[in-house]
Short mmCIF file of C-alpha atoms in Angstrom, two decimals:
data_model
loop_
_atom_site.label_atom_id
_atom_site.label_comp_id
_atom_site.label_asym_id
_atom_site.label_seq_id
_atom_site.Cartn_x
_atom_site.Cartn_y
_atom_site.Cartn_z
CA UNK H 1 32.32 146.26 138.54
CA UNK H 2 29.90 148.83 139.87
CA UNK H 3 31.56 151.66 138.77
CA UNK H 4 31.88 150.38 135.25
CA UNK H 5 27.92 149.77 135.22
CA UNK H 6 27.63 153.17 136.50
CA UNK H 7 29.94 154.86 133.87
CA UNK H 8 28.43 153.19 130.89
CA UNK H 9 24.69 154.18 131.59
CA UNK H 10 25.77 157.76 131.25
CA UNK H 11 27.51 157.30 128.11
CA UNK H 12 24.42 155.56 126.63
CA UNK H 13 22.21 157.87 127.79
CA UNK H 14 24.22 160.66 125.88
CA UNK H 15 25.14 158.44 122.58
CA UNK H 16 21.20 157.23 122.52
CA UNK H 17 18.98 160.25 122.48
CA UNK H 18 17.19 159.78 119.27
CA UNK H 19 13.38 160.16 118.78
CA UNK H 20 12.28 156.52 118.91
CA UNK H 21 12.97 153.99 121.83
CA UNK H 22 15.57 151.42 120.06
CA UNK H 23 15.84 149.55 123.38
CA UNK H 24 12.44 148.49 124.18
CA UNK H 25 12.72 145.17 122.81
CA UNK H 26 16.29 144.18 124.10
CA UNK H 27 16.28 141.17 126.50
CA UNK H 28 16.68 142.16 130.08
CA UNK H 29 19.53 140.40 132.22
CA UNK H 30 18.21 138.41 135.38
CA UNK H 31 18.20 140.93 138.40
CA UNK H 32 21.47 140.64 140.41
CA UNK H 33 23.53 139.65 137.52
CA UNK H 34 25.85 142.29 136.99
CA UNK H 35 28.04 140.52 134.36
CA UNK H 36 25.00 139.69 132.48
CA UNK H 37 23.68 143.42 132.72
CA UNK H 38 27.22 144.41 131.78
CA UNK H 39 27.03 142.04 128.57
CA UNK H 40 23.85 143.23 127.78
CA UNK H 41 24.95 146.83 127.56
CA UNK H 42 27.99 145.63 125.41
CA UNK H 43 25.36 143.99 123.04
CA UNK H 44 23.45 147.04 123.08
CA UNK H 45 26.19 149.41 121.97
CA UNK H 46 27.27 146.38 119.19
CA UNK H 47 23.83 146.22 117.80
CA UNK H 48 22.90 150.10 117.41
CA UNK H 49 23.90 153.06 116.04
CA UNK H 50 23.88 155.67 118.59
CA UNK H 51 22.54 159.25 117.93
CA UNK H 52 22.93 162.45 119.64
CA UNK H 53 21.37 165.80 118.94
CA UNK H 54 24.36 168.41 119.44
CA UNK H 55 24.02 172.19 118.80
CA UNK H 56 26.90 173.29 116.58
CA UNK H 57 29.40 175.73 118.21
CA UNK H 58 28.59 178.32 115.26
CA UNK H 59 24.79 178.13 116.08
CA UNK H 60 24.31 180.99 118.33
CA UNK H 61 20.76 182.20 117.40
CA UNK H 62 17.47 180.16 118.71
CA UNK H 63 16.40 179.69 115.13
CA UNK H 64 19.38 177.85 113.89
CA UNK H 65 19.55 174.35 113.35
CA UNK H 66 21.40 171.48 115.25
CA UNK H 67 23.94 169.05 113.98
CA UNK H 68 23.23 165.33 114.19
CA UNK H 69 26.09 163.42 115.35
CA UNK H 70 25.98 159.72 114.77
CA UNK H 71 28.45 157.55 116.67
CA UNK H 72 28.71 153.98 116.50
CA UNK H 73 29.98 151.41 119.10
CA UNK H 74 32.82 150.26 116.84
CA UNK H 75 33.57 153.75 116.53
CA UNK H 76 33.99 154.48 120.24
CA UNK H 77 35.74 151.02 120.63
CA UNK H 78 38.38 152.13 117.88
CA UNK H 79 39.15 155.47 120.07
CA UNK H 80 39.21 154.51 123.55
CA UNK H 81 38.46 151.52 125.76
CA UNK H 82 36.23 153.11 128.62
CA UNK H 83 35.95 149.73 130.37
CA UNK H 84 39.38 149.92 131.02
CA UNK H 85 39.21 153.77 132.11
CA UNK H 86 36.96 152.67 134.80
CA UNK H 87 38.66 149.74 135.91
CA UNK H 88 41.80 152.28 136.27
CA UNK H 89 39.74 154.53 138.16
CA UNK H 90 38.57 151.75 140.45
CA UNK H 91 41.86 150.47 141.04
CA UNK H 92 42.61 154.01 142.70
CA UNK H 93 39.52 153.83 144.83
CA UNK H 94 40.42 150.43 145.98
CA UNK H 95 44.26 151.32 146.87
CA UNK H 96 42.72 154.24 148.94
CA UNK H 97 40.36 152.05 150.67
CA UNK H 98 43.13 149.25 151.61
CA UNK H 99 45.35 152.04 152.94
CA UNK H 100 42.68 153.36 155.15
CA UNK H 101 41.99 149.92 156.53
CA UNK H 102 45.91 149.01 156.88
CA UNK H 103 47.39 152.03 157.97
CA UNK H 104 45.01 154.63 159.45
CA UNK H 105 43.09 152.82 162.65
CA UNK H 106 42.92 154.30 166.26
CA UNK H 107 43.87 151.01 167.74
CA UNK H 108 46.90 149.61 166.51
CA UNK H 109 46.73 145.86 165.92
CA UNK H 110 49.43 143.22 165.00
CA UNK H 111 47.73 143.03 161.70
CA UNK H 112 48.69 146.67 161.07
CA UNK H 113 52.04 145.80 160.86
CA UNK H 114 51.94 142.81 158.61
CA UNK H 115 52.38 144.42 155.41
CA UNK H 116 55.01 147.22 156.49
CA UNK H 117 57.66 146.95 153.59
CA UNK H 118 61.10 146.34 155.27
CA UNK H 119 64.16 146.97 153.08
CA UNK H 120 66.81 143.85 153.37
CA UNK H 121 70.06 143.37 151.33
CA UNK H 122 68.04 140.48 149.47
CA UNK H 123 65.25 143.00 148.36
CA UNK H 124 62.19 144.55 150.00
CA UNK H 125 59.76 141.98 152.23
CA UNK H 126 56.57 142.35 153.89
CA UNK H 127 57.45 142.42 157.68
CA UNK H 128 55.36 139.20 158.28
CA UNK H 129 57.28 137.33 156.11
CA UNK H 130 60.40 138.18 158.14
CA UNK H 131 59.45 138.17 161.72
CA UNK H 132 56.71 137.02 164.06
CA UNK H 133 54.18 139.43 165.08
CA UNK H 134 52.11 139.14 168.56
CA UNK H 135 50.44 141.31 170.82
CA UNK H 136 51.70 140.90 174.48
CA UNK H 137 49.39 143.43 175.81
CA UNK H 138 47.02 146.13 174.83
CA UNK H 139 50.17 148.54 175.22
CA UNK H 140 52.71 146.11 173.65
CA UNK H 141 53.47 144.05 170.52
CA UNK H 142 56.25 142.29 169.69
CA UNK H 143 57.93 141.18 166.48
CA UNK H 144 60.45 138.17 166.86
CA UNK H 145 62.96 138.43 164.29
CA UNK H 146 64.66 134.94 165.48
CA UNK H 147 64.62 133.69 161.72
CA UNK H 148 65.94 136.64 160.05
CA UNK H 149 68.04 138.01 162.93
CA UNK H 150 70.38 140.05 160.23
CA UNK H 151 67.13 142.11 159.45
CA UNK H 152 66.31 143.14 162.84
CA UNK H 153 67.51 146.77 162.91
CA UNK H 154 66.01 147.35 159.08
CA UNK H 155 62.42 146.16 160.36
CA UNK H 156 62.72 148.37 163.32
CA UNK H 157 63.71 151.18 160.96
CA UNK H 158 60.50 150.17 158.75
CA UNK H 159 58.28 150.12 161.79
CA UNK H 160 59.67 153.69 162.73
CA UNK H 161 59.13 155.21 159.21
CA UNK H 162 55.86 153.23 158.72
CA UNK H 163 53.84 157.01 159.50
CA UNK H 164 51.80 155.03 162.30
CA UNK H 165 53.39 157.05 165.01
CA UNK H 166 55.53 153.78 166.52
CA UNK H 167 58.51 153.96 168.25
CA UNK H 168 59.96 150.38 168.08
CA UNK H 169 62.73 149.34 170.75
CA UNK H 170 65.17 146.51 169.66
CA UNK H 171 66.16 143.90 172.37
CA UNK H 172 68.70 141.34 170.62
CA UNK H 173 66.36 139.55 167.95
CA UNK H 174 63.17 140.80 169.42
CA UNK H 175 61.50 144.09 168.50
CA UNK H 176 59.34 145.71 171.35
CA UNK H 177 56.40 147.96 169.89
CA UNK H 178 54.75 150.39 172.28
CA UNK H 179 50.96 150.98 171.32
CA UNK H 180 50.55 154.70 171.61
CA UNK H 181 47.90 155.85 173.55
CA UNK H 182 44.64 157.02 172.16
CA UNK H 183 44.65 160.98 172.54
CA UNK H 184 43.17 163.44 170.69
CA UNK H 185 46.55 164.70 169.07
CA UNK H 186 46.97 161.17 167.74
CA UNK H 187 43.32 160.97 166.27
CA UNK H 188 43.82 164.60 164.68
CA UNK H 189 47.19 163.29 163.36
CA UNK H 190 45.51 160.11 161.83
CA UNK H 191 42.51 162.50 160.40
CA UNK H 192 45.38 164.54 158.67
CA UNK H 193 47.16 161.44 157.20
CA UNK H 194 43.79 160.21 155.98
CA UNK H 195 43.34 163.74 154.04
CA UNK H 196 46.92 163.41 152.46
CA UNK H 197 46.02 160.06 151.51
CA UNK H 198 43.00 160.93 149.55
CA UNK H 199 44.70 164.00 148.03
CA UNK H 200 47.43 161.49 146.91
CA UNK H 201 44.30 159.17 145.19
CA UNK H 202 42.82 162.14 143.54
CA UNK H 203 46.30 163.01 141.96
CA UNK H 204 46.35 159.10 140.61
CA UNK H 205 42.78 159.59 139.59
CA UNK H 206 43.67 162.83 137.37
CA UNK H 207 46.50 160.85 135.76
CA UNK H 208 43.96 158.22 134.58
CA UNK H 209 41.53 160.83 133.54
CA UNK H 210 44.32 162.83 131.40
CA UNK H 211 45.80 159.65 130.03
CA UNK H 212 42.26 158.65 128.41
CA UNK H 213 41.62 162.24 127.44
CA UNK H 214 44.80 162.18 125.70
CA UNK H 215 44.07 159.22 124.07
CA UNK H 216 40.59 160.54 122.49
CA UNK H 217 42.12 163.58 121.76
CA UNK H 218 44.70 161.70 119.07
CA UNK H 219 41.62 161.01 117.02
CA UNK H 220 40.65 164.56 117.04
CA UNK H 221 41.73 164.62 113.11
CA UNK H 222 39.90 161.38 111.94
CA UNK H 223 36.62 161.80 114.05
CA UNK H 224 34.12 164.75 114.58
CA UNK H 225 34.74 167.62 117.07
CA UNK H 226 31.33 166.48 118.74
CA UNK H 227 32.75 162.88 118.85
CA UNK H 228 35.61 163.98 120.79
CA UNK H 229 33.77 166.74 122.91
CA UNK H 230 31.12 163.56 123.91
CA UNK H 231 33.96 161.15 124.96
CA UNK H 232 35.56 163.68 126.96
CA UNK H 233 32.77 164.84 128.69
CA UNK H 234 32.10 161.25 129.63
CA UNK H 235 35.62 160.51 131.21
CA UNK H 236 35.27 163.46 133.03
CA UNK H 237 31.76 162.32 134.55
CA UNK H 238 33.53 159.13 135.34
CA UNK H 239 36.30 160.82 137.27
CA UNK H 240 33.92 163.18 139.11
CA UNK H 241 32.13 159.87 140.36
CA UNK H 242 35.22 158.44 141.36
CA UNK H 243 36.50 161.47 143.08
CA UNK H 244 32.77 162.12 144.95
CA UNK H 245 33.18 158.37 146.39
CA UNK H 246 36.78 159.23 147.53
CA UNK H 247 35.38 162.17 149.46
CA UNK H 248 32.42 159.73 151.10
CA UNK H 249 35.28 157.40 152.30
CA UNK H 250 37.44 160.18 153.59
CA UNK H 251 34.44 161.51 155.50
CA UNK H 252 33.34 158.39 156.93
CA UNK H 253 37.20 157.68 157.85
CA UNK H 254 37.66 160.92 159.64
CA UNK H 255 34.45 160.65 161.58
CA UNK H 256 35.74 157.11 163.06
CA UNK H 257 38.96 158.55 163.65
CA UNK H 258 37.87 161.60 165.26
CA UNK H 259 35.17 159.99 167.24
#
């Protein structure tokens, strides 16, 4: 929601540069009410004809005139759903946060194993649905597979392949998981994984951006060139803000991991 609000403001600013203030009389939502603020923005867009002064590409001299571009809210909505684009970008950010929290920690805890995916003959299941996970000591975790003994080997493999630098040992239906010592090498390895995860998330972000821009370009023969340019610029701005947030998350996680 925060990202959606931040992204709507620049678009309104770009679309709404006319010579007079049309928004002075609009009602304000109570402070601390994001949903009402967003609804207020929607009402503004729906009620106004938004204008922007854009120089035409053919105008090269200082004394040449500028073309006025009028874009209505209905036209924007017919071309692209910017809230949906914002939501897709926010989902990528949230997935990165979850990955950092779940898989990239200096101290390995039982909770870190919960959502490791185990491939069984009946399909994929989270480890915590197949075994009972506990911590016997700071250096040892246990996974009791007594309820699903046939999945013990698969569970051990999933733990080993999780990328958490764990080497499980199978003892009957019990999986012993030694917790690695927190060495400098281990910290640096986790920091590299954090960087890799961020790069993957940025790739997912680019796909969201490209999908939205391609959607806008479908209307290049139906609306003005300046309208297409304006919407593409706003989508790029949204993507840039999301990428900046990812960089901040990575910086904070790297600092945490390296100490």
